[in-house]
């Protein structure tokens, strides 16, 4: 690396760009991120490499697209892990002398997928300490919980599930702050990765977050009932009526507001310790969240709408003191290189066209007989979508409208997409770097994935 700044890489899982006040949402859902934007670069057309957590994180951690790294789907009878031959960002930084720590709120991001590799410290979604080099980082209670997490998790599952999410979020943020504090006097640079999931269903925002946004506080039963309806929708078993969807979006906004408060705690600590200015800070979503915006059975899949693919992104370079906005497309796969460079100019990794991939279905109890792959190519005006069967579609991004016919423009975008894919060195599901291994998903993880709507 040309230089070695401290790095904070914060992924706000499922945070929709249109619900972020920095991007002109009419509710003040993210005041801390709005403050960050006054120091950082805001990207208007940042695209995730995949519209869901597992392949998106694998791409950000490797700098490669799903077809390249091979982590495209997750199934309970055989989960594809990242190939051991593919190095991760944390591994490369560790080799460069970084102290590394990861705190993940999502079951897909950690030991299950192999994305915990390279971290000196790693805390899993259920607060299990899966990697530990500094025993002083965790309290004795946290160590005990880690050893007994499976038993305690099953005991806490009912009936106090509503308390479970915030308990985990608070704990992960507390440990993140403790990690930062412990690194203040260290001569080694640090890489801190955090995944928070308040914007991912189910939603149990605290009462005060709703009140801060001027929204009606819930009764004792409403959150449970509302999330049961939402899960039925996510699993394709029921539709969301207009009133239910309106209330779901209020819960979503309040959850984002609560999460923003936790983000502010981390930023505040960096500023008090005098680290903020010289730290490379990256904040993004791994994908968006479709919550009744489009028919679940539409073709192409609703996963490929901009609401899932065009994500919020802020990058504050070391020493950056003034905010700026970049309109050109940016691919989250490039965050790997942004971190490796340490202090890259804000427009170094922008592109004329951003691409993404989606392998459907995403996850389930058993591996399907057929997986359909979709690819997209998008610039500031249009988005081209095609699958391996040869079906192709073109969207006007400004109106989010599917265009009926524009053969010449489709040909132009098809050529752009094909040229990029040729550079992958692989044009199938086969991973050139080697076949990923399979890992069985245990019952605790599978239960959590069901609650999150993956299965």
JSON list of N, CA, C and O in Angstrom, two decimals, residues 63-102:
[
{"chain": "A", "resi": 63, "resn": "UNK", "atom": "N", "xyz": [-12.94, -7.92, -4.27]},
{"chain": "A", "resi": 63, "resn": "UNK", "atom": "CA", "xyz": [-12.76, -7.07, -5.44]},
{"chain": "A", "resi": 63, "resn": "UNK", "atom": "C", "xyz": [-13.14, -7.76, -6.74]},
{"chain": "A", "resi": 63, "resn": "UNK", "atom": "O", "xyz": [-12.71, -7.34, -7.82]},
{"chain": "A", "resi": 64, "resn": "UNK", "atom": "N", "xyz": [-13.95, -8.81, -6.65]},
{"chain": "A", "resi": 64, "resn": "UNK", "atom": "CA", "xyz": [-14.34, -9.56, -7.84]},
{"chain": "A", "resi": 64, "resn": "UNK", "atom": "C", "xyz": [-15.85, -9.76, -7.86]},
{"chain": "A", "resi": 64, "resn": "UNK", "atom": "O", "xyz": [-16.52, -9.64, -6.84]},
{"chain": "A", "resi": 65, "resn": "UNK", "atom": "N", "xyz": [-16.37, -10.08, -9.03]},
{"chain": "A", "resi": 65, "resn": "UNK", "atom": "CA", "xyz": [-17.81, -10.26, -9.18]},
{"chain": "A", "resi": 65, "resn": "UNK", "atom": "C", "xyz": [-18.21, -11.70, -8.83]},
{"chain": "A", "resi": 65, "resn": "UNK", "atom": "O", "xyz": [-17.37, -12.61, -8.80]},
{"chain": "A", "resi": 66, "resn": "UNK", "atom": "N", "xyz": [-19.50, -11.93, -8.57]},
{"chain": "A", "resi": 66, "resn": "UNK", "atom": "CA", "xyz": [-19.93, -13.28, -8.18]},
{"chain": "A", "resi": 66, "resn": "UNK", "atom": "C", "xyz": [-19.47, -14.38, -9.11]},
{"chain": "A", "resi": 66, "resn": "UNK", "atom": "O", "xyz": [-19.06, -15.45, -8.65]},
{"chain": "A", "resi": 67, "resn": "UNK", "atom": "N", "xyz": [-19.53, -14.16, -10.44]},
{"chain": "A", "resi": 67, "resn": "UNK", "atom": "CA", "xyz": [-19.07, -15.19, -11.36]},
{"chain": "A", "resi": 67, "resn": "UNK", "atom": "C", "xyz": [-17.60, -15.51, -11.17]},
{"chain": "A", "resi": 67, "resn": "UNK", "atom": "O", "xyz": [-17.16, -16.62, -11.49]},
{"chain": "A", "resi": 68, "resn": "UNK", "atom": "N", "xyz": [-16.84, -14.54, -10.67]},
{"chain": "A", "resi": 68, "resn": "UNK", "atom": "CA", "xyz": [-15.42, -14.74, -10.47]},
{"chain": "A", "resi": 68, "resn": "UNK", "atom": "C", "xyz": [-15.11, -15.44, -9.15]},
{"chain": "A", "resi": 68, "resn": "UNK", "atom": "O", "xyz": [-14.31, -16.38, -9.11]},
{"chain": "A", "resi": 69, "resn": "UNK", "atom": "N", "xyz": [-15.73, -14.97, -8.05]},
{"chain": "A", "resi": 69, "resn": "UNK", "atom": "CA", "xyz": [-15.39, -15.58, -6.77]},
{"chain": "A", "resi": 69, "resn": "UNK", "atom": "C", "xyz": [-16.22, -16.83, -6.46]},
{"chain": "A", "resi": 69, "resn": "UNK", "atom": "O", "xyz": [-15.86, -17.63, -5.60]},
{"chain": "A", "resi": 70, "resn": "UNK", "atom": "N", "xyz": [-17.33, -17.03, -7.16]},
{"chain": "A", "resi": 70, "resn": "UNK", "atom": "CA", "xyz": [-18.07, -18.28, -7.05]},
{"chain": "A", "resi": 70, "resn": "UNK", "atom": "C", "xyz": [-19.06, -18.37, -5.91]},
{"chain": "A", "resi": 70, "resn": "UNK", "atom": "O", "xyz": [-19.77, -19.37, -5.79]},
{"chain": "A", "resi": 71, "resn": "UNK", "atom": "N", "xyz": [-19.13, -17.35, -5.05]},
{"chain": "A", "resi": 71, "resn": "UNK", "atom": "CA", "xyz": [-20.09, -17.38, -3.94]},
{"chain": "A", "resi": 71, "resn": "UNK", "atom": "C", "xyz": [-21.36, -16.69, -4.42]},
{"chain": "A", "resi": 71, "resn": "UNK", "atom": "O", "xyz": [-21.50, -15.48, -4.34]},
{"chain": "A", "resi": 72, "resn": "UNK", "atom": "N", "xyz": [-22.28, -17.48, -4.95]},
{"chain": "A", "resi": 72, "resn": "UNK", "atom": "CA", "xyz": [-23.45, -16.92, -5.62]},
{"chain": "A", "resi": 72, "resn": "UNK", "atom": "C", "xyz": [-24.77, -17.27, -4.96]},
{"chain": "A", "resi": 72, "resn": "UNK", "atom": "O", "xyz": [-25.75, -16.56, -5.11]},
{"chain": "A", "resi": 73, "resn": "UNK", "atom": "N", "xyz": [-24.82, -18.39, -4.24]},
{"chain": "A", "resi": 73, "resn": "UNK", "atom": "CA", "xyz": [-26.06, -18.86, -3.63]},
{"chain": "A", "resi": 73, "resn": "UNK", "atom": "C", "xyz": [-25.77, -19.50, -2.28]},
{"chain": "A", "resi": 73, "resn": "UNK", "atom": "O", "xyz": [-24.65, -19.90, -2.00]},
{"chain": "A", "resi": 74, "resn": "UNK", "atom": "N", "xyz": [-26.80, -19.61, -1.46]},
{"chain": "A", "resi": 74, "resn": "UNK", "atom": "CA", "xyz": [-26.65, -20.28, -0.18]},
{"chain": "A", "resi": 74, "resn": "UNK", "atom": "C", "xyz": [-27.83, -21.21, 0.07]},
{"chain": "A", "resi": 74, "resn": "UNK", "atom": "O", "xyz": [-28.97, -20.77, 0.00]},
{"chain": "A", "resi": 75, "resn": "UNK", "atom": "N", "xyz": [-27.55, -22.45, 0.35]},
{"chain": "A", "resi": 75, "resn": "UNK", "atom": "CA", "xyz": [-28.60, -23.42, 0.60]},
{"chain": "A", "resi": 75, "resn": "UNK", "atom": "C", "xyz": [-28.26, -24.23, 1.84]},
{"chain": "A", "resi": 75, "resn": "UNK", "atom": "O", "xyz": [-27.09, -24.52, 2.10]},
{"chain": "A", "resi": 76, "resn": "UNK", "atom": "N", "xyz": [-29.28, -24.62, 2.59]},
{"chain": "A", "resi": 76, "resn": "UNK", "atom": "CA", "xyz": [-29.05, -25.28, 3.86]},
{"chain": "A", "resi": 76, "resn": "UNK", "atom": "C", "xyz": [-28.48, -26.68, 3.71]},
{"chain": "A", "resi": 76, "resn": "UNK", "atom": "O", "xyz": [-27.96, -27.25, 4.67]},
{"chain": "A", "resi": 77, "resn": "UNK", "atom": "N", "xyz": [-28.57, -27.28, 2.52]},
{"chain": "A", "resi": 77, "resn": "UNK", "atom": "CA", "xyz": [-27.99, -28.61, 2.34]},
{"chain": "A", "resi": 77, "resn": "UNK", "atom": "C", "xyz": [-26.60, -28.57, 1.73]},
{"chain": "A", "resi": 77, "resn": "UNK", "atom": "O", "xyz": [-26.03, -29.59, 1.39]},
{"chain": "A", "resi": 78, "resn": "UNK", "atom": "N", "xyz": [-26.02, -27.42, 1.60]},
{"chain": "A", "resi": 78, "resn": "UNK", "atom": "CA", "xyz": [-24.67, -27.31, 1.06]},
{"chain": "A", "resi": 78, "resn": "UNK", "atom": "C", "xyz": [-24.36, -25.88, 0.71]},
{"chain": "A", "resi": 78, "resn": "UNK", "atom": "O", "xyz": [-24.77, -25.39, -0.33]},
{"chain": "A", "resi": 79, "resn": "UNK", "atom": "N", "xyz": [-23.60, -25.20, 1.57]},
{"chain": "A", "resi": 79, "resn": "UNK", "atom": "CA", "xyz": [-23.38, -23.76, 1.41]},
{"chain": "A", "resi": 79, "resn": "UNK", "atom": "C", "xyz": [-22.03, -23.51, 0.75]},
{"chain": "A", "resi": 79, "resn": "UNK", "atom": "O", "xyz": [-21.04, -24.07, 1.17]},
{"chain": "A", "resi": 80, "resn": "UNK", "atom": "N", "xyz": [-21.98, -22.72, -0.30]},
{"chain": "A", "resi": 80, "resn": "UNK", "atom": "CA", "xyz": [-20.74, -22.39, -0.97]},
{"chain": "A", "resi": 80, "resn": "UNK", "atom": "C", "xyz": [-19.94, -21.37, -0.18]},
{"chain": "A", "resi": 80, "resn": "UNK", "atom": "O", "xyz": [-20.37, -20.24, 0.01]},
{"chain": "A", "resi": 81, "resn": "UNK", "atom": "N", "xyz": [-18.77, -21.78, 0.25]},
{"chain": "A", "resi": 81, "resn": "UNK", "atom": "CA", "xyz": [-17.85, -20.86, 0.92]},
{"chain": "A", "resi": 81, "resn": "UNK", "atom": "C", "xyz": [-16.89, -20.26, -0.10]},
{"chain": "A", "resi": 81, "resn": "UNK", "atom": "O", "xyz": [-16.67, -20.81, -1.16]},
{"chain": "A", "resi": 82, "resn": "UNK", "atom": "N", "xyz": [-16.30, -19.15, 0.28]},
{"chain": "A", "resi": 82, "resn": "UNK", "atom": "CA", "xyz": [-15.27, -18.55, -0.54]},
{"chain": "A", "resi": 82, "resn": "UNK", "atom": "C", "xyz": [-14.09, -19.52, -0.64]},
{"chain": "A", "resi": 82, "resn": "UNK", "atom": "O", "xyz": [-13.64, -20.08, 0.36]},
{"chain": "A", "resi": 83, "resn": "UNK", "atom": "N", "xyz": [-13.61, -19.72, -1.85]},
{"chain": "A", "resi": 83, "resn": "UNK", "atom": "CA", "xyz": [-12.49, -20.62, -2.06]},
{"chain": "A", "resi": 83, "resn": "UNK", "atom": "C", "xyz": [-11.27, -20.18, -1.25]},
{"chain": "A", "resi": 83, "resn": "UNK", "atom": "O", "xyz": [-10.97, -18.99, -1.15]},
{"chain": "A", "resi": 84, "resn": "UNK", "atom": "N", "xyz": [-10.56, -21.16, -0.70]},
{"chain": "A", "resi": 84, "resn": "UNK", "atom": "CA", "xyz": [-9.36, -20.86, 0.08]},
{"chain": "A", "resi": 84, "resn": "UNK", "atom": "C", "xyz": [-8.27, -20.22, -0.77]},
{"chain": "A", "resi": 84, "resn": "UNK", "atom": "O", "xyz": [-7.38, -19.55, -0.24]},
{"chain": "A", "resi": 85, "resn": "UNK", "atom": "N", "xyz": [-8.35, -20.38, -2.08]},
{"chain": "A", "resi": 85, "resn": "UNK", "atom": "CA", "xyz": [-7.34, -19.80, -2.95]},
{"chain": "A", "resi": 85, "resn": "UNK", "atom": "C", "xyz": [-7.60, -18.32, -3.23]},
{"chain": "A", "resi": 85, "resn": "UNK", "atom": "O", "xyz": [-6.76, -17.65, -3.84]},
{"chain": "A", "resi": 86, "resn": "UNK", "atom": "N", "xyz": [-8.75, -17.82, -2.80]},
{"chain": "A", "resi": 86, "resn": "UNK", "atom": "CA", "xyz": [-9.10, -16.42, -3.04]},
{"chain": "A", "resi": 86, "resn": "UNK", "atom": "C", "xyz": [-8.85, -15.63, -1.76]},
{"chain": "A", "resi": 86, "resn": "UNK", "atom": "O", "xyz": [-9.45, -15.88, -0.72]},
{"chain": "A", "resi": 87, "resn": "UNK", "atom": "N", "xyz": [-7.94, -14.66, -1.83]},
{"chain": "A", "resi": 87, "resn": "UNK", "atom": "CA", "xyz": [-7.61, -13.88, -0.63]},
{"chain": "A", "resi": 87, "resn": "UNK", "atom": "C", "xyz": [-8.66, -12.81, -0.38]},
{"chain": "A", "resi": 87, "resn": "UNK", "atom": "O", "xyz": [-9.29, -12.30, -1.31]},
{"chain": "A", "resi": 88, "resn": "UNK", "atom": "N", "xyz": [-8.86, -12.49, 0.88]},
{"chain": "A", "resi": 88, "resn": "UNK", "atom": "CA", "xyz": [-9.83, -11.47, 1.28]},
{"chain": "A", "resi": 88, "resn": "UNK", "atom": "C", "xyz": [-9.11, -10.16, 1.59]},
{"chain": "A", "resi": 88, "resn": "UNK", "atom": "O", "xyz": [-7.89, -10.12, 1.80]},
{"chain": "A", "resi": 89, "resn": "UNK", "atom": "N", "xyz": [-9.87, -9.11, 1.66]},
{"chain": "A", "resi": 89, "resn": "UNK", "atom": "CA", "xyz": [-9.32, -7.79, 1.99]},
{"chain": "A", "resi": 89, "resn": "UNK", "atom": "C", "xyz": [-8.64, -7.83, 3.35]},
{"chain": "A", "resi": 89, "resn": "UNK", "atom": "O", "xyz": [-7.53, -7.29, 3.52]},
{"chain": "A", "resi": 90, "resn": "UNK", "atom": "N", "xyz": [-9.29, -8.46, 4.33]},
{"chain": "A", "resi": 90, "resn": "UNK", "atom": "CA", "xyz": [-8.69, -8.52, 5.67]},
{"chain": "A", "resi": 90, "resn": "UNK", "atom": "C", "xyz": [-7.38, -9.29, 5.65]},
{"chain": "A", "resi": 90, "resn": "UNK", "atom": "O", "xyz": [-6.42, -8.92, 6.35]},
{"chain": "A", "resi": 91, "resn": "UNK", "atom": "N", "xyz": [-7.30, -10.36, 4.88]},
{"chain": "A", "resi": 91, "resn": "UNK", "atom": "CA", "xyz": [-6.06, -11.12, 4.78]},
{"chain": "A", "resi": 91, "resn": "UNK", "atom": "C", "xyz": [-4.94, -10.27, 4.19]},
{"chain": "A", "resi": 91, "resn": "UNK", "atom": "O", "xyz": [-3.79, -10.28, 4.67]},
{"chain": "A", "resi": 92, "resn": "UNK", "atom": "N", "xyz": [-5.25, -9.54, 3.13]},
{"chain": "A", "resi": 92, "resn": "UNK", "atom": "CA", "xyz": [-4.22, -8.72, 2.49]},
{"chain": "A", "resi": 92, "resn": "UNK", "atom": "C", "xyz": [-3.76, -7.60, 3.41]},
{"chain": "A", "resi": 92, "resn": "UNK", "atom": "O", "xyz": [-2.56, -7.29, 3.48]},
{"chain": "A", "resi": 93, "resn": "UNK", "atom": "N", "xyz": [-4.70, -6.98, 4.11]},
{"chain": "A", "resi": 93, "resn": "UNK", "atom": "CA", "xyz": [-4.31, -5.91, 5.04]},
{"chain": "A", "resi": 93, "resn": "UNK", "atom": "C", "xyz": [-3.50, -6.47, 6.20]},
{"chain": "A", "resi": 93, "resn": "UNK", "atom": "O", "xyz": [-2.55, -5.85, 6.68]},
{"chain": "A", "resi": 94, "resn": "UNK", "atom": "N", "xyz": [-3.89, -7.65, 6.68]},
{"chain": "A", "resi": 94, "resn": "UNK", "atom": "CA", "xyz": [-3.14, -8.28, 7.75]},
{"chain": "A", "resi": 94, "resn": "UNK", "atom": "C", "xyz": [-1.70, -8.53, 7.33]},
{"chain": "A", "resi": 94, "resn": "UNK", "atom": "O", "xyz": [-0.75, -8.31, 8.10]},
{"chain": "A", "resi": 95, "resn": "UNK", "atom": "N", "xyz": [-1.52, -8.97, 6.09]},
{"chain": "A", "resi": 95, "resn": "UNK", "atom": "CA", "xyz": [-0.17, -9.19, 5.57]},
{"chain": "A", "resi": 95, "resn": "UNK", "atom": "C", "xyz": [0.63, -7.89, 5.49]},
{"chain": "A", "resi": 95, "resn": "UNK", "atom": "O", "xyz": [1.86, -7.90, 5.52]},
{"chain": "A", "resi": 96, "resn": "UNK", "atom": "N", "xyz": [-0.09, -6.77, 5.39]},
{"chain": "A", "resi": 96, "resn": "UNK", "atom": "CA", "xyz": [0.56, -5.46, 5.31]},
{"chain": "A", "resi": 96, "resn": "UNK", "atom": "C", "xyz": [0.83, -4.87, 6.70]},
{"chain": "A", "resi": 96, "resn": "UNK", "atom": "O", "xyz": [1.28, -3.73, 6.81]},
{"chain": "A", "resi": 97, "resn": "UNK", "atom": "N", "xyz": [0.50, -5.62, 7.76]},
{"chain": "A", "resi": 97, "resn": "UNK", "atom": "CA", "xyz": [0.79, -5.15, 9.11]},
{"chain": "A", "resi": 97, "resn": "UNK", "atom": "C", "xyz": [-0.38, -4.53, 9.83]},
{"chain": "A", "resi": 97, "resn": "UNK", "atom": "O", "xyz": [-0.21, -3.94, 10.91]},
{"chain": "A", "resi": 98, "resn": "UNK", "atom": "N", "xyz": [-1.59, -4.64, 9.27]},
{"chain": "A", "resi": 98, "resn": "UNK", "atom": "CA", "xyz": [-2.78, -4.10, 9.91]},
{"chain": "A", "resi": 98, "resn": "UNK", "atom": "C", "xyz": [-3.26, -5.03, 11.02]},
{"chain": "A", "resi": 98, "resn": "UNK", "atom": "O", "xyz": [-3.16, -6.25, 10.93]},
{"chain": "A", "resi": 99, "resn": "UNK", "atom": "N", "xyz": [-3.79, -4.44, 12.08]},
{"chain": "A", "resi": 99, "resn": "UNK", "atom": "CA", "xyz": [-4.60, -5.15, 13.05]},
{"chain": "A", "resi": 99, "resn": "UNK", "atom": "C", "xyz": [-6.03, -5.10, 12.55]},
{"chain": "A", "resi": 99, "resn": "UNK", "atom": "O", "xyz": [-6.51, -4.04, 12.14]},
{"chain": "A", "resi": 100, "resn": "UNK", "atom": "N", "xyz": [-6.72, -6.24, 12.56]},
{"chain": "A", "resi": 100, "resn": "UNK", "atom": "CA", "xyz": [-8.01, -6.31, 11.89]},
{"chain": "A", "resi": 100, "resn": "UNK", "atom": "C", "xyz": [-9.09, -6.84, 12.82]},
{"chain": "A", "resi": 100, "resn": "UNK", "atom": "O", "xyz": [-8.85, -7.76, 13.61]},
{"chain": "A", "resi": 101, "resn": "UNK", "atom": "N", "xyz": [-10.28, -6.27, 12.72]},
{"chain": "A", "resi": 101, "resn": "UNK", "atom": "CA", "xyz": [-11.41, -6.72, 13.53]},
{"chain": "A", "resi": 101, "resn": "UNK", "atom": "C", "xyz": [-12.70, -6.63, 12.73]},
{"chain": "A", "resi": 101, "resn": "UNK", "atom": "O", "xyz": [-12.90, -5.67, 11.97]},
{"chain": "A", "resi": 102, "resn": "UNK", "atom": "N", "xyz": [-13.57, -7.64, 12.89]},
{"chain": "A", "resi": 102, "resn": "UNK", "atom": "CA", "xyz": [-14.85, -7.64, 12.22]},
{"chain": "A", "resi": 102, "resn": "UNK", "atom": "C", "xyz": [-15.98, -7.91, 13.21]},
{"chain": "A", "resi": 102, "resn": "UNK", "atom": "O", "xyz": [-15.85, -8.77, 14.10]}
]
